[in-house]
Short mmCIF file of C-alpha atoms in Angstrom, two decimals:
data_model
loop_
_atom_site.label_atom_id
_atom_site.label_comp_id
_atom_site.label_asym_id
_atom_site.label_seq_id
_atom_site.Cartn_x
_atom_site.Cartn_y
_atom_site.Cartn_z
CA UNK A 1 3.04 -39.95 17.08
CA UNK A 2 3.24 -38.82 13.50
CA UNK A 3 -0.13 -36.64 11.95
CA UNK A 4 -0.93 -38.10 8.98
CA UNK A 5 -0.02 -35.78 6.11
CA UNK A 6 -3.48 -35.31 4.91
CA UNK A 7 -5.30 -34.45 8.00
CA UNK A 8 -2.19 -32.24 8.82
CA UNK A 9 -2.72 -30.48 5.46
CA UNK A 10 -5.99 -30.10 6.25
CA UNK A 11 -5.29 -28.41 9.61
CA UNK A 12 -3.06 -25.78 8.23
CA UNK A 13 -5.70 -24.93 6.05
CA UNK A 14 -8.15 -24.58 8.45
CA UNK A 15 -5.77 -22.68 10.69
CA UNK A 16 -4.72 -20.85 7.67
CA UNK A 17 -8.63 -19.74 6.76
CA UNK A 18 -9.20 -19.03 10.11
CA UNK A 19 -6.15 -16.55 10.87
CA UNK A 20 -7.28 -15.22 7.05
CA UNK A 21 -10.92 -14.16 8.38
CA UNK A 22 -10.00 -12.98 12.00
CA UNK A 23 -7.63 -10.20 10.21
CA UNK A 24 -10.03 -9.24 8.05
CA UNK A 25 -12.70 -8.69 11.03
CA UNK A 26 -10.10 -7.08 12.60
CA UNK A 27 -9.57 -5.00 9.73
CA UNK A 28 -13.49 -4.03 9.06
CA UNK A 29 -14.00 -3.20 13.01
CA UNK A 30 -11.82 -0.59 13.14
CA UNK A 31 -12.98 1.17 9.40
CA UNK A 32 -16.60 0.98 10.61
CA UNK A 33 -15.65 2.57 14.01
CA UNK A 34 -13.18 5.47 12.81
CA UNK A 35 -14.42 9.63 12.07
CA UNK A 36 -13.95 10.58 8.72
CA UNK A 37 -10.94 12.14 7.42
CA UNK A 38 -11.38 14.91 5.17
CA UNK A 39 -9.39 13.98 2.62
CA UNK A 40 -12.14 10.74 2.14
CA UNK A 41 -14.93 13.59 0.42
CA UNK A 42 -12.62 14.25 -2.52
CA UNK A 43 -12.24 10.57 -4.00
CA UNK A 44 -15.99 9.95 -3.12
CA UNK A 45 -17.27 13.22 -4.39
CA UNK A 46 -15.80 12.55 -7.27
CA UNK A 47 -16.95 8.93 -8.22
CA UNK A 48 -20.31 9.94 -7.27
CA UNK A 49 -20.15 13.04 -9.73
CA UNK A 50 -19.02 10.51 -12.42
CA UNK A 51 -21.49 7.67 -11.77
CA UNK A 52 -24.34 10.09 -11.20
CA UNK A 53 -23.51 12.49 -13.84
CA UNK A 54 -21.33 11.15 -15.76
CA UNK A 55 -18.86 13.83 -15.10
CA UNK A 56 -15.07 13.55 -16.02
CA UNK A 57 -12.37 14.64 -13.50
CA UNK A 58 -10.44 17.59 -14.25
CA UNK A 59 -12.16 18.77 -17.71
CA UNK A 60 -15.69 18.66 -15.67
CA UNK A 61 -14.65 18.89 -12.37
CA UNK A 62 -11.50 20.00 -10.52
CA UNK A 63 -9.96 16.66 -8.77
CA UNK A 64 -6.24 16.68 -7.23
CA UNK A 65 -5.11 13.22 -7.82
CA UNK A 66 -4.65 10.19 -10.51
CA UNK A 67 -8.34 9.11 -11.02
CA UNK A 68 -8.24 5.14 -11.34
CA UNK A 69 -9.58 4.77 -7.29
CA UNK A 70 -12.59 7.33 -8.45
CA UNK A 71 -13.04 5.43 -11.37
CA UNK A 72 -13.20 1.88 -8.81
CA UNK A 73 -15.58 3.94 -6.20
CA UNK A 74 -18.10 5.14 -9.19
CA UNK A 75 -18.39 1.28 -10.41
CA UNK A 76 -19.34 0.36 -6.77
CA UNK A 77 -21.01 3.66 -5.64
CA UNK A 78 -24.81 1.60 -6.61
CA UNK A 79 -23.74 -1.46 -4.57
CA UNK A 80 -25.11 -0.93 -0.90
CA UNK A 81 -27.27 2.50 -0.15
CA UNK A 82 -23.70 4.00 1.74
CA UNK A 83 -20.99 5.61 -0.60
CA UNK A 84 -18.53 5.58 2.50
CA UNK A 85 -19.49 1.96 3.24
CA UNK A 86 -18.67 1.11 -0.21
CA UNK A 87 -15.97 3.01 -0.52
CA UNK A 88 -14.22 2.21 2.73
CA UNK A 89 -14.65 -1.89 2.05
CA UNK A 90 -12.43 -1.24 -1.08
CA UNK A 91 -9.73 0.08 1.24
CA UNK A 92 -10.64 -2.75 3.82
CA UNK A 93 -10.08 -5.54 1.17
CA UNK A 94 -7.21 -4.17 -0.63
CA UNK A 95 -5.49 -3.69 2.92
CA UNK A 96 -6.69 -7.55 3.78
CA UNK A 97 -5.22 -8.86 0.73
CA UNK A 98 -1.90 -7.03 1.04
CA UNK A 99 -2.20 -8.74 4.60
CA UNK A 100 -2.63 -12.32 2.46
CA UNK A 101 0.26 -11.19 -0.24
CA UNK A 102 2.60 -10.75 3.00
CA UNK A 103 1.23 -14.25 4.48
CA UNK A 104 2.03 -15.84 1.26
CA UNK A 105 5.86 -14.75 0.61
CA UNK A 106 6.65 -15.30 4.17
CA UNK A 107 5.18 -18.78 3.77
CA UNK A 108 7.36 -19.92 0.55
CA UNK A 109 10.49 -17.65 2.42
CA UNK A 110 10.44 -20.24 5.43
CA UNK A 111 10.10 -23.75 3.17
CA UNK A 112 13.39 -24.92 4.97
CA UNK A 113 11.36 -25.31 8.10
CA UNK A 114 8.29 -27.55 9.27
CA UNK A 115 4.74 -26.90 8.49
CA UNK A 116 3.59 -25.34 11.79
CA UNK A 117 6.49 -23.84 12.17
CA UNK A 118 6.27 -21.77 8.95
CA UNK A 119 2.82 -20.93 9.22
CA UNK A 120 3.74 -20.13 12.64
CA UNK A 121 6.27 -17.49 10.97
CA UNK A 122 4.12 -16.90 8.24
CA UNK A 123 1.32 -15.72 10.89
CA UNK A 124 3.63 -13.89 12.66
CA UNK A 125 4.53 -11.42 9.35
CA UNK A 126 0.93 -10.71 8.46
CA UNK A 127 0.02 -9.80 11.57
CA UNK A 128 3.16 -7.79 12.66
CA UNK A 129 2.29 -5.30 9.57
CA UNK A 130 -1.82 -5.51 10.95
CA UNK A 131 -0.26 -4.38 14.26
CA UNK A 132 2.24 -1.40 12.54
CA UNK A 133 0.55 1.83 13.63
CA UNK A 134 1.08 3.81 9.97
CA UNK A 135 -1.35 0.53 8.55
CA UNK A 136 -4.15 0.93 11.08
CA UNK A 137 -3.64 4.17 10.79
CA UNK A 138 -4.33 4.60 7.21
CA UNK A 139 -5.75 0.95 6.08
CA UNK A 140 -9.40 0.94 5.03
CA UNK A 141 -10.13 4.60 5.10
CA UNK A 142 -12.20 5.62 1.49
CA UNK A 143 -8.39 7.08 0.09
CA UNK A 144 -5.67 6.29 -2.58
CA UNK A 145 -3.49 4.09 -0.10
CA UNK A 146 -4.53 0.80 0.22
CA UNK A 147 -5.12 -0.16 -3.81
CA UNK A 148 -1.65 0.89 -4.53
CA UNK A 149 0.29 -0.35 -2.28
CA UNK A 150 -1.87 -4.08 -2.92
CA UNK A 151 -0.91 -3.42 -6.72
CA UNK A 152 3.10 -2.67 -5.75
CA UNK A 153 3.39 -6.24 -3.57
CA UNK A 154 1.62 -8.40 -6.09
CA UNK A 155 4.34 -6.38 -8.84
CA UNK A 156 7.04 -7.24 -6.94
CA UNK A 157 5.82 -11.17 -6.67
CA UNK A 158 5.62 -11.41 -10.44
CA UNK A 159 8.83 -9.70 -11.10
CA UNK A 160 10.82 -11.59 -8.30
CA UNK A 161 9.25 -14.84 -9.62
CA UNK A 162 10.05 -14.26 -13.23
CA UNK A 163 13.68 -12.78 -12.63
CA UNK A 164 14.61 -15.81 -10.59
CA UNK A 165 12.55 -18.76 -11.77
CA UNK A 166 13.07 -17.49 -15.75
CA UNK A 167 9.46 -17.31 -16.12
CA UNK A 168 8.04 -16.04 -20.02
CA UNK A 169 8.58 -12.36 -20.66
CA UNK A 170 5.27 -11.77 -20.54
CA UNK A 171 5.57 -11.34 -16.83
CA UNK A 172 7.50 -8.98 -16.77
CA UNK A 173 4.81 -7.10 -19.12
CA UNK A 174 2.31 -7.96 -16.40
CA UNK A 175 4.04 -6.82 -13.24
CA UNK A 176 4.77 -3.45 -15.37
CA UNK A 177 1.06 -3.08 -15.75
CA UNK A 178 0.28 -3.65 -11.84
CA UNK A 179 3.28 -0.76 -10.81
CA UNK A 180 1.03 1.48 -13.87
CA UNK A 181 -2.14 0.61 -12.39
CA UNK A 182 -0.69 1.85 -8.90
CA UNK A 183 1.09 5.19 -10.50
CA UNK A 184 -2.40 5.99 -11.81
CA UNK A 185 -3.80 5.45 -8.24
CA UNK A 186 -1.46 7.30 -6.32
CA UNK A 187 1.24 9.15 -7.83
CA UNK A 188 3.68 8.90 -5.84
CA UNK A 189 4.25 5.38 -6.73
CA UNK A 190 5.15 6.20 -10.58
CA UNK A 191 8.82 5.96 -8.68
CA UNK A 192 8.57 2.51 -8.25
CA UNK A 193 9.28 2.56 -11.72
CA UNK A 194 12.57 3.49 -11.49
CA UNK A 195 13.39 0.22 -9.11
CA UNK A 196 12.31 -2.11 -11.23
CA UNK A 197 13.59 -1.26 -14.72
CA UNK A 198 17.40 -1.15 -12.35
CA UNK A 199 16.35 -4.99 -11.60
CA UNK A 200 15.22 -5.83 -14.99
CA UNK A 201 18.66 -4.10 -16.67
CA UNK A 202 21.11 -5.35 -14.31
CA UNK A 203 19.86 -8.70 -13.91
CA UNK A 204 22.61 -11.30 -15.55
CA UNK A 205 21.34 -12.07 -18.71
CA UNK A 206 23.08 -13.87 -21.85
CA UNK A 207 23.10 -11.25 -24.35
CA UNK A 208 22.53 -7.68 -24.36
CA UNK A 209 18.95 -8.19 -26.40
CA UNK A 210 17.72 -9.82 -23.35
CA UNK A 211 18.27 -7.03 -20.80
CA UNK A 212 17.26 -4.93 -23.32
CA UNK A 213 14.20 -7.10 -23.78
CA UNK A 214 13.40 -7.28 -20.17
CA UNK A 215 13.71 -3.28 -19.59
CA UNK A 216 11.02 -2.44 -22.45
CA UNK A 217 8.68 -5.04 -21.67
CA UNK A 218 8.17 -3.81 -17.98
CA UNK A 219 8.18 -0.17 -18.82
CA UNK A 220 6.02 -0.98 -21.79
CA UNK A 221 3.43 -2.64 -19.14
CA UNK A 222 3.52 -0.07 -16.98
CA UNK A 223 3.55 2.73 -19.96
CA UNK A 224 0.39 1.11 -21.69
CA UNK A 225 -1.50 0.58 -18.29
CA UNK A 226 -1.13 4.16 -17.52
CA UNK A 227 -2.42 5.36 -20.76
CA UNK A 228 -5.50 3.25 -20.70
CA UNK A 229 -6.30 4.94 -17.44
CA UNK A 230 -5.57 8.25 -18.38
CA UNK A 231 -6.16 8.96 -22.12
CA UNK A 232 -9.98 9.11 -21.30
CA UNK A 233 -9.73 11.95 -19.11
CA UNK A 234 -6.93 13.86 -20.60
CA UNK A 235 -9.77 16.00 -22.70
CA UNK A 236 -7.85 19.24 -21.07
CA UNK A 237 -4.28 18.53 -20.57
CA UNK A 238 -3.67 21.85 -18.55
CA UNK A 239 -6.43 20.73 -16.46
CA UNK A 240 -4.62 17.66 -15.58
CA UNK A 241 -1.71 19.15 -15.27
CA UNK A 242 -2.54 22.08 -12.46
CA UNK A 243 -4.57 18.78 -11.08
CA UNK A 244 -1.33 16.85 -10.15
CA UNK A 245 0.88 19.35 -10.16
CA UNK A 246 -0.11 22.97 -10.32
CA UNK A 247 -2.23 22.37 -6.96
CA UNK A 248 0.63 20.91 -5.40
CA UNK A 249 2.52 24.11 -5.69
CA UNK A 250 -0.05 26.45 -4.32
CA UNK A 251 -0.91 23.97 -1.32
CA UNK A 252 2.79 24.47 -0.08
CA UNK A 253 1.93 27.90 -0.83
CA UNK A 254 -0.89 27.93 1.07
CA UNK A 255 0.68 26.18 4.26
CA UNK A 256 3.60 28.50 3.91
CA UNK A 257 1.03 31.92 4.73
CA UNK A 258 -1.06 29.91 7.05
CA UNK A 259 2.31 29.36 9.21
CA UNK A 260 3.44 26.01 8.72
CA UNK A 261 7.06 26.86 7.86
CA UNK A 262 8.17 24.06 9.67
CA UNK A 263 5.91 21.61 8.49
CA UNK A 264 7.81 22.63 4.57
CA UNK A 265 11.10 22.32 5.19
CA UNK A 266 12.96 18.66 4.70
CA UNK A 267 14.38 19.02 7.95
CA UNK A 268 11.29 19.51 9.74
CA UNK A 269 9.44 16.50 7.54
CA UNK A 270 12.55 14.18 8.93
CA UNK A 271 11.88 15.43 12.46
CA UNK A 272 8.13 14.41 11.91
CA UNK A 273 9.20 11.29 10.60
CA UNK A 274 11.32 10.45 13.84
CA UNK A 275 8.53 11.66 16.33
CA UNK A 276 6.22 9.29 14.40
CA UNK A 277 8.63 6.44 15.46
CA UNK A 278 9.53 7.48 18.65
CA UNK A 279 6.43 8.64 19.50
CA UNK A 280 4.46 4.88 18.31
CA UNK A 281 7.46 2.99 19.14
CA UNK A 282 6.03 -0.35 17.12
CA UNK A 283 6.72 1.52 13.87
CA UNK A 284 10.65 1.71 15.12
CA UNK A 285 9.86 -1.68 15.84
CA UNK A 286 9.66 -2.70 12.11
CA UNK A 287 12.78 -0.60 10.79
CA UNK A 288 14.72 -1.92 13.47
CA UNK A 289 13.98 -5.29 12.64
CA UNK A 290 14.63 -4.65 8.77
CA UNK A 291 18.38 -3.64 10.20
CA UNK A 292 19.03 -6.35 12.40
CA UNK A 293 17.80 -8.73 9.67
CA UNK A 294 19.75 -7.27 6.83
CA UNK A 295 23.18 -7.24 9.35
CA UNK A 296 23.96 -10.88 8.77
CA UNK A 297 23.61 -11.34 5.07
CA UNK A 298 25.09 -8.08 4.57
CA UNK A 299 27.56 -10.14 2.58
CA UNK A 300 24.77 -11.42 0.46
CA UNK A 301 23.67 -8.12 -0.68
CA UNK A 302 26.92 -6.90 -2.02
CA UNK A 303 28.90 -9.90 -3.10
CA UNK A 304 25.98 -12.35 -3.89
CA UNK A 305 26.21 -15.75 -2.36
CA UNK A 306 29.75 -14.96 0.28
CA UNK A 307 30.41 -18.58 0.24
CA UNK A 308 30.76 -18.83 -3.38
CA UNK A 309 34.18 -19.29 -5.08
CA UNK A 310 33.09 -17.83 -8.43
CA UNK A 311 35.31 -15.20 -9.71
CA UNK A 312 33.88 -11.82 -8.61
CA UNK A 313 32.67 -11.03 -12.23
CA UNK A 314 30.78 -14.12 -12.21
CA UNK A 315 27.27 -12.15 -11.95
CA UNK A 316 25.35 -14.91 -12.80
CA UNK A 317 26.44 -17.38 -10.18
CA UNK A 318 26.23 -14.22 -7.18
CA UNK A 319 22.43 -13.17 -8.50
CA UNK A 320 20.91 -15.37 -6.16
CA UNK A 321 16.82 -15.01 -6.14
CA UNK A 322 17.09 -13.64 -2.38
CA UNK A 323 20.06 -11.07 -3.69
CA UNK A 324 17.75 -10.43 -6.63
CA UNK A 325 14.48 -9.76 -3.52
CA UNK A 326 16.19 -8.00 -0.89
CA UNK A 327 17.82 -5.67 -3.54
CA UNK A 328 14.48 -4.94 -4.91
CA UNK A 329 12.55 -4.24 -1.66
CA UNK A 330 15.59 -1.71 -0.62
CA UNK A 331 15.23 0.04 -3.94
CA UNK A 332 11.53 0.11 -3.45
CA UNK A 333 12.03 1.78 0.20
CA UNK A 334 14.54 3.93 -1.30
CA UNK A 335 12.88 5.33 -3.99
CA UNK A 336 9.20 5.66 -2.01
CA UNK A 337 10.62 7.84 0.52
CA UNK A 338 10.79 11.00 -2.24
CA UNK A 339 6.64 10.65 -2.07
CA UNK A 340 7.09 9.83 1.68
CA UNK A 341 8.63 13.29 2.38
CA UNK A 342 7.55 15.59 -0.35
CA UNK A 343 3.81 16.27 0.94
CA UNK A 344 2.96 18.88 2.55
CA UNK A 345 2.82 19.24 5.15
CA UNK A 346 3.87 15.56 6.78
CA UNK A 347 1.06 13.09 7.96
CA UNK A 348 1.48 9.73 8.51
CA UNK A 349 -0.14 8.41 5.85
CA UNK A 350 2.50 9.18 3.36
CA UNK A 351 5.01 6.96 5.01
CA UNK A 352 2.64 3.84 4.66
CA UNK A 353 4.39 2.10 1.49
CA UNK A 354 7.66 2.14 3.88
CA UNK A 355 6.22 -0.36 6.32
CA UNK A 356 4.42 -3.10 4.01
CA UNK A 357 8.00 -3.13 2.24
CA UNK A 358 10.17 -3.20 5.38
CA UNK A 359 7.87 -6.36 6.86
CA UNK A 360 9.03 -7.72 3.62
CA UNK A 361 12.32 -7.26 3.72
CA UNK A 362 12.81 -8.59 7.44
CA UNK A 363 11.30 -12.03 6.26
CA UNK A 364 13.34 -12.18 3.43
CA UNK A 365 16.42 -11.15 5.56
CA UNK A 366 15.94 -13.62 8.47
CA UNK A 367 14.71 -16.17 6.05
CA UNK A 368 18.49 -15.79 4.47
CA UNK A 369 20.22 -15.82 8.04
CA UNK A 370 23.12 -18.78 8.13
CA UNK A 371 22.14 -22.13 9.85
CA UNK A 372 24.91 -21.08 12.88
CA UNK A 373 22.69 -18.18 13.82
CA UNK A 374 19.25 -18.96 12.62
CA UNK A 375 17.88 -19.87 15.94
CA UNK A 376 19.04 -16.70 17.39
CA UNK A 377 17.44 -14.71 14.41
CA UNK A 378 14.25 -16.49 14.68
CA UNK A 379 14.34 -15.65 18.59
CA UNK A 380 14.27 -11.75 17.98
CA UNK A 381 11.56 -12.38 14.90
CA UNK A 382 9.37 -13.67 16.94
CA UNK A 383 10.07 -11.13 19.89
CA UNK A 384 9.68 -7.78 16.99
CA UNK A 385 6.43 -9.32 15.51
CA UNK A 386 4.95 -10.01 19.61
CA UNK A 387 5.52 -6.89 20.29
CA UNK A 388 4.40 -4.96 17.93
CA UNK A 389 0.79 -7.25 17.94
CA UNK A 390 0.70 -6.98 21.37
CA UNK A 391 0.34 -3.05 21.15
CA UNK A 392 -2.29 -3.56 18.84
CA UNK A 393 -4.53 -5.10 20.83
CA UNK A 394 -6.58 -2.35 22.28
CA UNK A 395 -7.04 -0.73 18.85
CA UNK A 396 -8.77 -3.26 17.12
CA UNK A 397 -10.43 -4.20 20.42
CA UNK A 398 -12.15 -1.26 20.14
CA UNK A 399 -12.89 -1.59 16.89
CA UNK A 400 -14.95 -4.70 17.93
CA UNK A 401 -16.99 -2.99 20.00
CA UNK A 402 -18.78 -0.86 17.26
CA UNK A 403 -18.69 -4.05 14.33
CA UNK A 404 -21.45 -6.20 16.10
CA UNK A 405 -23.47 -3.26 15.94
CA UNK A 406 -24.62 -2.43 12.66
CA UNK A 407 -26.70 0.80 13.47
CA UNK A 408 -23.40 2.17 15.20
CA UNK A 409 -20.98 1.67 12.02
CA UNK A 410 -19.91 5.25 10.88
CA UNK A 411 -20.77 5.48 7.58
CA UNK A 412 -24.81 3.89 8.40
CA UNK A 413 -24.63 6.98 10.70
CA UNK A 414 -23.62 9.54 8.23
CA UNK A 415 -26.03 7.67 5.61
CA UNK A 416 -28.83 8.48 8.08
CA UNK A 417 -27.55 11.97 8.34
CA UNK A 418 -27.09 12.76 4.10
CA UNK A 419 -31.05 10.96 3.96
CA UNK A 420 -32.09 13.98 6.49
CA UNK A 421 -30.16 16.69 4.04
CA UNK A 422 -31.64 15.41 0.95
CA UNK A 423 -35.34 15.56 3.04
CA UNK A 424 -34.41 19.29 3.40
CA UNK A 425 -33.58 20.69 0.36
CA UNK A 426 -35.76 19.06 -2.46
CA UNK A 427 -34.44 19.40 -5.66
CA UNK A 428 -31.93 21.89 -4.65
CA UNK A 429 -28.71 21.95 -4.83
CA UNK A 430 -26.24 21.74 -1.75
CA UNK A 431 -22.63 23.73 -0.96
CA UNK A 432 -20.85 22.34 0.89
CA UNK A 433 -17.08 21.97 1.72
CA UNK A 434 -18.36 18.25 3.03
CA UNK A 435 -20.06 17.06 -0.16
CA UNK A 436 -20.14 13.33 1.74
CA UNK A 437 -22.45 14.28 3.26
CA UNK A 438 -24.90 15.59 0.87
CA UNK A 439 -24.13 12.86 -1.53
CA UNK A 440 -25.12 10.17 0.53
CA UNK A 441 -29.15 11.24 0.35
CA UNK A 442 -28.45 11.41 -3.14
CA UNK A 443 -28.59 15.52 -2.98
CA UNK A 444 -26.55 17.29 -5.84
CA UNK A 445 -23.68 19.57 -5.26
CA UNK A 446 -22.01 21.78 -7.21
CA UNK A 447 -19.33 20.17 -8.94
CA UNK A 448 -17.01 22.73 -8.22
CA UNK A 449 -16.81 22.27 -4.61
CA UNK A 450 -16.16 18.45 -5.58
CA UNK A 451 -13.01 18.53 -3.65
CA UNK A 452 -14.30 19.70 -0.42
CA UNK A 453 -12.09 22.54 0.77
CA UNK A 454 -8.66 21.94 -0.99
CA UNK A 455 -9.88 24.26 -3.99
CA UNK A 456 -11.55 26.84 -1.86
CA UNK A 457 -8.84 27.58 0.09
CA UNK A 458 -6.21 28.27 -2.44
CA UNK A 459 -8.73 29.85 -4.89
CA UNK A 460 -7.18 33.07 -3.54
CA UNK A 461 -3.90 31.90 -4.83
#
C-alpha cells in the first residue's frame, strides 16, 4: 500500500516539528538545571553595565573578549526580570538552531534515498551532535560559544551553495559577513577566515577576475561586518588591545606562578585533549566516525570525482560540490584547532567548534560513499550516532527533572537571591568578584570589577 504523497508530506513534517521541539526541551532542561560557570558574570556584567549605564566595554569598563554577544545580552537584558534566564536562552536557541542547520544539510546530503529514510538519517545527525559531550557541555550556558559557532554553519551553507550552485556574488559577501559577525563574537573564529578565502581562490573559475572577485567579496563581508561591530567601541585602541590580547598574556602568566605548568605547554593541552576523548568516549565517537567516513572517498578529496576520465588539470570537471564541502569542513577543523589549543589553560569548551564541524563532515562523507559499500557505511552511521545518543540519555534526563519546575530553574533561584542583595544594601554599591549576582536585584557594582575575578587576579601583574 502506497501513502499518498500529500499525507506523507504531511507526516514528515509533523515528525519533523516534533523531533525539532523535543531537542529544544532537551536543550532548555539541562541550561535551567546546570551551576553557573564563572566565566557567565563577565558577558552578563557587561551587557548589564551597557544597558543600565550605558557604559562602553574597554574605554568604560575593562572586558576580555569581542563585544557583539554583550552587545545581544544588553538588547535582551529588559526582556524577563532574570539576566541569566535571558542570557542563557540566547545560548539555548543559538545551540537549537545549529541543531536545525545540521538537520537541514544532512537532509539535502541523503536526497538519493527515500523520505523516511532520510529524515531517519537526517534525525540521526542532529541528535548525534545533541548527544556529543563537548555540546552539552558547553551549549546554552550565558558565554561566547553557541552564537558563533550558529554564525560559522549558516557561513559555510551560503558559501557551499554559492561555490557549487553559481549563485550571485553577493553571497559570497553575505557568508563573509556571518564568519565577521562570529570573529567579533569569539575571536578565535577570525581563523575561519583563512578557510574560506583558500575555497573562494582556488575554486575553478574562468578568468582570473573572477577568483579575484570571489576572494574580495568574502573578505570584504567579513572585513565590513567586523568594523560595524567594533568601530563603536574602539574609543581607546590600547584598551582594546590589552582587552584581547594584553590579558591573554598575563593570564598564561598568571597560571604559570599559580603552578599550572602543565596545563601551558602544547604537549600537555594535546594530552588534555586525548583524556577528554578517552575519558567521554562519545566525543572519540564523532572523530572516529569523521575517519571512517572520509576513508572511502579518500579518492574524492584529492583527485576530485576518481571515476572521471578528465585530464588531471581538468579542475573544473574534479571540483565536485561534495569535493568543494568536505574540503571546506577539513579546513575549518584545521584551522579552529589553533583557538582549540591556545587557551589557557585547556577546558573543554574550547574544543566545541571541532565537533559541530566533524558531525558535518561524517554526513557529507557517508553521504559520498559508492553504491557497492553504501549499505555497509550506513550500518556503522547509524551504530556511531546510537551510541553516542544513547549515552546521553541520563544527562538530559536529568535535566527534565528540574524544567517542569519553574521555581527550581537556576537562574529564578539566583534571581531570588540578587532581589535579597539589592533589599540589603539600598542605594549602595556592591563588590563583588560575582557581579551576577548583584545585578540581578538591579544593585550597582563597580564597573571595574565588571569581569568578576579575571582582572583582580592579574592586577598584580
Amino acid at each position: 500500500h502506497q501513502t499518498h504523497p500529500r499525507h506523507r508530506t504531511g507526516l514528515l513534517a509533523g515528525a519533523t516539528g516534533v523531533l525539532f521541539v523535543v531537542m529544544f526541551i532537551l536543550l532548555l532542561g539541562i541550561n535551567m538545571r546546570r551551576e553557573l560557570n564563572h566565566d557567565e558574570h563577565q558577558f552578563i556584567a557587561s551587557a548589564a553595565l551597557i544597558a543600565r549605564a550605558g557604559l562602553t566595554p574597554y574605554g568604560d569598563f575593562a572586558y576580555f573578549h569581542v563585544p557583539l554577544l554583550s552587545y545581544l545580552y544588553a538588547l535582551l537584558s529588559t526582556a524577563p526580570d532574570s539576566l541569566l534566564l535571558s542570557s542563557r536562552l540566547v545560548s539555548v536557541v543559538f545551540g537549537w538552531l545549529s541543531l536545525l542547520l545540521v538537520f537541514g544539510i544532512a537532509w539535502r546530503r541523503f536526497a538519493h534515498l527515500s523520505d523516511w529514510s532520510r529524515w531517519r538519517y537526517a534525525s540521526l545527525a542532529a541528535l548525534w551532535l545533541l548527544a556529543t559531550p563537548v555540546f552539552h557541555y558547553t551549549s546554552g550556558r550565558a558565554w561566547n560559544h553557541d552564537p558563533p559557532i550558529f554564525l560559522l554553519l549558516l557561513a559555510f551553507i551560503v558559501f557551499s551553495q554559492m561555490l557549487t550552485h553559481r549563485r550571485r556574488v553577493g553571497w559570497l559577501l553575505v557568508s563573509g559577513a556571518l564568519v565577521g559577525l562570529a570573529a567579533t563574537t569569539r575571536l578565535s573564529f577570525a581563523a575561519a577566515v583563512a578557510p574560506f578565502l583558500v575555497m573562494a581562490w582556488l575554486t575553478p573559475a574562468q578568468h582570473l577576475r573572477q577568483r579575484l572577485r570571489n576572494f574580495l567579496a568574502f573578505g570584504c563581508g567579513a572585513l565590513l561586518a567586523s568594523l560595524a561591530v567594533l568601530i563603536p567601541v574602539l574609543r581607546d585602541p590600547y584598551a582594546f588591545s590589552f582587552g584581547n590580547v594584553g590579558y591573554i598574556q598575563l593570564n598564561a602568566q598568571y597560571y604559570v606562578n599559580a603552578g599550572y605548568g602543565e596545563a601551558m605547554s602544547l604537549a600537555g593541552k594535546l594530552l588534555y585533549f586525548g583524556d577528554l576523548l578517552v575519558a567521554t568516549p562519545t566525543n572519540l565517537i564523532s572523530l572516529t566516525a569523521l575517519v571512517i567516513g572520509l576513508w572511502p572517498v579518500r579518492a574524492l578529496l584529492w583527485r576530485g570525482d576518481p571515476g572521471s576520465r578528465h585530464k588531471a588539470d581538468d579542475r573544473t570537471q574534479a571540483w565536485t560540490p561534495t569535493r568543494v564541502r568536505l574540503a571546506l569542513l577539513l579546513l575549518l577543523i584545521l584551522f579552529t584547532l589553533p583557538g582549540s589549543f591556545g587557551a589557557t589553560p585547556s577546558q573543554p569548551q574550547y574544543f566545541y567548534p571541532i565537533f559541530p564541524l566533524a558531525i558535518l563532515g561524517i554526513v557529507e562523507a557517508f553521504a559520498a560513499w559508492p553504491a557497492s559499500l553504501r549499505a555497509g557505511g550506513m550500518y556503522a552511521y547509524v551504530l556511531g550516532a546510537v551510541a553516542a545518543i544513547l549515552t546521553a540519555v541520563p544527562i538530559y534526563g536529568a535535566g527534565q527533572t528540574t524544567l517542569w519546575d519553574y521555581d527550581a530553574w537556576l537562574p529564578v533561584k539566583v534571581h531570588a537571591y540578587g532581589e535579597l542583595i539589592d533589599g540589603l544594601v539600598d542605594s549602595g554599591k556592591v563588590l563583588t568578584l560575582a557581579p551576577l549576582y548583584a545585578l540581578e536585584g538591579a544593585a550597582e557594582i563597580y564597573p571595574e570589577f565588571a569581569t568578576g575575578p579575571f582582572a583582580w587576579r592579574v592586577a598584580s601583574l
